Tab-separated table of C-alpha atoms in Angstrom:
chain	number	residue	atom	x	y	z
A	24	UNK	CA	4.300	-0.704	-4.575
A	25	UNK	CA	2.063	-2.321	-1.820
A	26	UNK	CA	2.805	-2.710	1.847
A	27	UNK	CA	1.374	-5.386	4.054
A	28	UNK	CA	1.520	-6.412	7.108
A	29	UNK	CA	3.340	-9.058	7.259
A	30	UNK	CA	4.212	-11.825	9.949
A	31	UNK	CA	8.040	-12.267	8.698
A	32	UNK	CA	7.662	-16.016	7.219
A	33	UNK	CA	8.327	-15.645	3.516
A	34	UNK	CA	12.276	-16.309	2.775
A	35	UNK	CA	12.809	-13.509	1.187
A	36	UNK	CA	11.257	-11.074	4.395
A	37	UNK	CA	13.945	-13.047	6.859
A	38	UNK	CA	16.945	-12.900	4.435
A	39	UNK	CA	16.671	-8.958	4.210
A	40	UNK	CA	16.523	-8.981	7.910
A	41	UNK	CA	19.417	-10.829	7.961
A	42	UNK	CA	20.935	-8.595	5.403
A	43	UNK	CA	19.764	-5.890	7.547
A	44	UNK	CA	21.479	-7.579	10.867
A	45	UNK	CA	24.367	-8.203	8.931
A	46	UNK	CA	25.138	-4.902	7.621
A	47	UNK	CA	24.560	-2.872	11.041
A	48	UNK	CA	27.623	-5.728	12.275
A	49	UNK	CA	29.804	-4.499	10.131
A	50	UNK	CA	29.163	-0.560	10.529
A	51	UNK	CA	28.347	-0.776	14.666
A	52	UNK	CA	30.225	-2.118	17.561
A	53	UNK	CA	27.746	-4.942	19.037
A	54	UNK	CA	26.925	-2.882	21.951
A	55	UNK	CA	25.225	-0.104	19.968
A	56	UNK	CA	23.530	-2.428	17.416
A	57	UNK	CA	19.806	-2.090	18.246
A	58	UNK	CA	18.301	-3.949	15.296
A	59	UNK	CA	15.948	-6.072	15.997
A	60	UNK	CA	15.951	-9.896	14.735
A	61	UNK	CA	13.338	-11.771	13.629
A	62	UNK	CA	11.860	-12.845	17.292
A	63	UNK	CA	12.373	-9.495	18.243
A	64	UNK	CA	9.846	-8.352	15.073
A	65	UNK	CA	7.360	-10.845	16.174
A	66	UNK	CA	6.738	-9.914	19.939
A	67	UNK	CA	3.327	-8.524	20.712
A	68	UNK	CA	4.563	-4.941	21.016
A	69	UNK	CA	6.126	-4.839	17.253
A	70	UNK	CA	4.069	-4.705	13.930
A	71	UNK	CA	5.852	-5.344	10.917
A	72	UNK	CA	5.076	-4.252	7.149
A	73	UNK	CA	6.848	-5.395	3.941
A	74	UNK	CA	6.720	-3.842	1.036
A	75	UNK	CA	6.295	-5.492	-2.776
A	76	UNK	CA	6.348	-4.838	-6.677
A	77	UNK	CA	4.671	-7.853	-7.372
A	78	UNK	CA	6.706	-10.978	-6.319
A	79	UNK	CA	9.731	-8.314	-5.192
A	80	UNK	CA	10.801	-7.078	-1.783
A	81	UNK	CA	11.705	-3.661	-1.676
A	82	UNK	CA	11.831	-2.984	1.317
A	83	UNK	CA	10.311	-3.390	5.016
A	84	UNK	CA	9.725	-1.619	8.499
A	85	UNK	CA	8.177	-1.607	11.911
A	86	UNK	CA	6.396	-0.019	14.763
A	87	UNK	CA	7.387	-0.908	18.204
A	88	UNK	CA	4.559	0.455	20.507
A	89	UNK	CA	6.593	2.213	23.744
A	90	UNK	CA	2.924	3.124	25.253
A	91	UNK	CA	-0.226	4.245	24.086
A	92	UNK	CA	0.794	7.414	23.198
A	93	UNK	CA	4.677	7.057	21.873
A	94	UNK	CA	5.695	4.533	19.287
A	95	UNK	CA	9.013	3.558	17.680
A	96	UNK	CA	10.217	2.908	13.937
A	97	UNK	CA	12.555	-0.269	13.826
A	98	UNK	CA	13.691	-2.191	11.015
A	99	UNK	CA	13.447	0.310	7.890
A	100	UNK	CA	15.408	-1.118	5.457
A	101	UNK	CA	15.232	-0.747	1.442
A	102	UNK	CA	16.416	-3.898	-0.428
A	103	UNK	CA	20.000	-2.769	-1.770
A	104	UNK	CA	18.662	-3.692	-5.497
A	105	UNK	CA	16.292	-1.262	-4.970
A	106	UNK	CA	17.922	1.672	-3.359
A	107	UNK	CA	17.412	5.401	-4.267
A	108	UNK	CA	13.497	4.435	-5.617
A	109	UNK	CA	11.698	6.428	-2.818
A	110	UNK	CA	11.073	2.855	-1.123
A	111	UNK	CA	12.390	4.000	2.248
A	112	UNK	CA	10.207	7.464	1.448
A	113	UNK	CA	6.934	5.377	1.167
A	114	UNK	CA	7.255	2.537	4.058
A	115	UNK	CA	8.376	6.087	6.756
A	116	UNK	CA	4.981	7.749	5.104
A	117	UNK	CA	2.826	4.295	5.914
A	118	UNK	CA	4.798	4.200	9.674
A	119	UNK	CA	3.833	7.935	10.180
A	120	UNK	CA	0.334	7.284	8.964
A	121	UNK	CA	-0.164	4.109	11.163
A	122	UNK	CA	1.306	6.002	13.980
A	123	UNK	CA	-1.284	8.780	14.130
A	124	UNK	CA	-4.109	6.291	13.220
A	125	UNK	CA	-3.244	4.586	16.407
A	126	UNK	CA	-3.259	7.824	18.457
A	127	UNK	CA	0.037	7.917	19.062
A	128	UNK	CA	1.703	11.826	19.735
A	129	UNK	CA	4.790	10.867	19.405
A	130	UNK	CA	6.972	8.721	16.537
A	131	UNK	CA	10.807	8.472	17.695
A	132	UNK	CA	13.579	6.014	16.292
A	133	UNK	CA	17.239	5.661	17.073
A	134	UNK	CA	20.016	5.113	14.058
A	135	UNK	CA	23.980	5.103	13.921
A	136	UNK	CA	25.950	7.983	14.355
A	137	UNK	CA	28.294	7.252	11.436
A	138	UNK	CA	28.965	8.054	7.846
A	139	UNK	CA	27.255	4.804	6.658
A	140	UNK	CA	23.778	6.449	8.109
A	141	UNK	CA	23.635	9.599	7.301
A	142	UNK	CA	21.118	9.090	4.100
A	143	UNK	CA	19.051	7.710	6.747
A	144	UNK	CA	19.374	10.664	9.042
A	145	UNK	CA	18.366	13.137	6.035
A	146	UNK	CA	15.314	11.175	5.132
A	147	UNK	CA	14.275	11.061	8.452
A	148	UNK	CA	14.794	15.179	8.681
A	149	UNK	CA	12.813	15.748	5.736
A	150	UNK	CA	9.918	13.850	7.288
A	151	UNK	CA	9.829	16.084	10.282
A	152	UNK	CA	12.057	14.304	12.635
A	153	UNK	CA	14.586	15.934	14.631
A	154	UNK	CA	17.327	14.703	16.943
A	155	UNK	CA	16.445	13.970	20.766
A	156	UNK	CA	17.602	12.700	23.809
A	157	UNK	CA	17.779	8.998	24.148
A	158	UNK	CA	14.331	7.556	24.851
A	159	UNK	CA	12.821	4.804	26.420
A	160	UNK	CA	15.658	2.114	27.533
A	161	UNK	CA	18.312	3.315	25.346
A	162	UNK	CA	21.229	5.554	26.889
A	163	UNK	CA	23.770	8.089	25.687
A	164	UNK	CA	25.843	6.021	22.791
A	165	UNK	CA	28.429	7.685	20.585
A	166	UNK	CA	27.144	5.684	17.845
A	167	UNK	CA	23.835	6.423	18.351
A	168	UNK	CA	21.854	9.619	17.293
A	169	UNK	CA	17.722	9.452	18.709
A	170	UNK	CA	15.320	11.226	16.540
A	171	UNK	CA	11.232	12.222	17.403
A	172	UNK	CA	8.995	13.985	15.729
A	173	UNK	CA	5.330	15.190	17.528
A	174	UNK	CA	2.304	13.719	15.527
């Protein structure tokens, strides 16, 4: 598997956003849907990596800097041809890597509260993370949980 940065033109990088997008619709009311769309991934604040067995996407995710010193993961999402491979396991290792490289101390992320999340949630926990207050803009959401883990 290699992940690159990418700058979200290929077809295949915008239709698993969209799959992405698509899938938090039908799992989260619109008001607690915080996934980012494709301008969203390309502002100056966002980095985005892809991931790829040879011409495949597996998978993808993001860093949104919050300041110099706290960053965010957006956008992990594992291809659904290609769940249950340790894809999600690798792109969180590279986002946690990046993150300290950049001197951030802090890597937090925000996910759904329900069922549909909770492999997610455990992957997340095994990496370190563990559930917050909301951070940054977001605010108290019954179908949001907020996760941070000090680097």
């Amino acid at each position: 598997m290699e992940i690159i940065l990418d700058d979200l033109s290929h077809p295949k990088v915008s239709g698993l956003i969209m799959e992405h997008l698509d899938q938090m619709s039908e799992v989260s009311p619109p008001e607690s849907i915080h996934a980012l769309n494709l301008e969203g991934l390309k502002q100056p604040d966002v980095t985005f990596w892809s991931a790829w067995e040879n011409d495949t996407l597996l998978g993808c995710g993001a860093l949104k800097e919050l300041d110099d010193q706290h960053g965010e993961i957006k956008s992990m999402r594992t291809s659904t041809l290609h769940l249950r491979k340790g894809v999600a396991k690798r792109i969180l290792q590279h986002l946690i890597e990046e993150a300290k490289r950049r001197g951030y101390q802090r890597l937090s992320l925000e996910t759904g509260s329900m069922n549909a999340f909770e492999p997610a949630k455990q992957l997340y926990a095994s990496f370190g993370f563990q559930y917050c207050k909301p951070f940054s803009n977001y605010t108290e959401d019954p179908n949001s949980v907020f996760m941070t883990r000090e680097l």
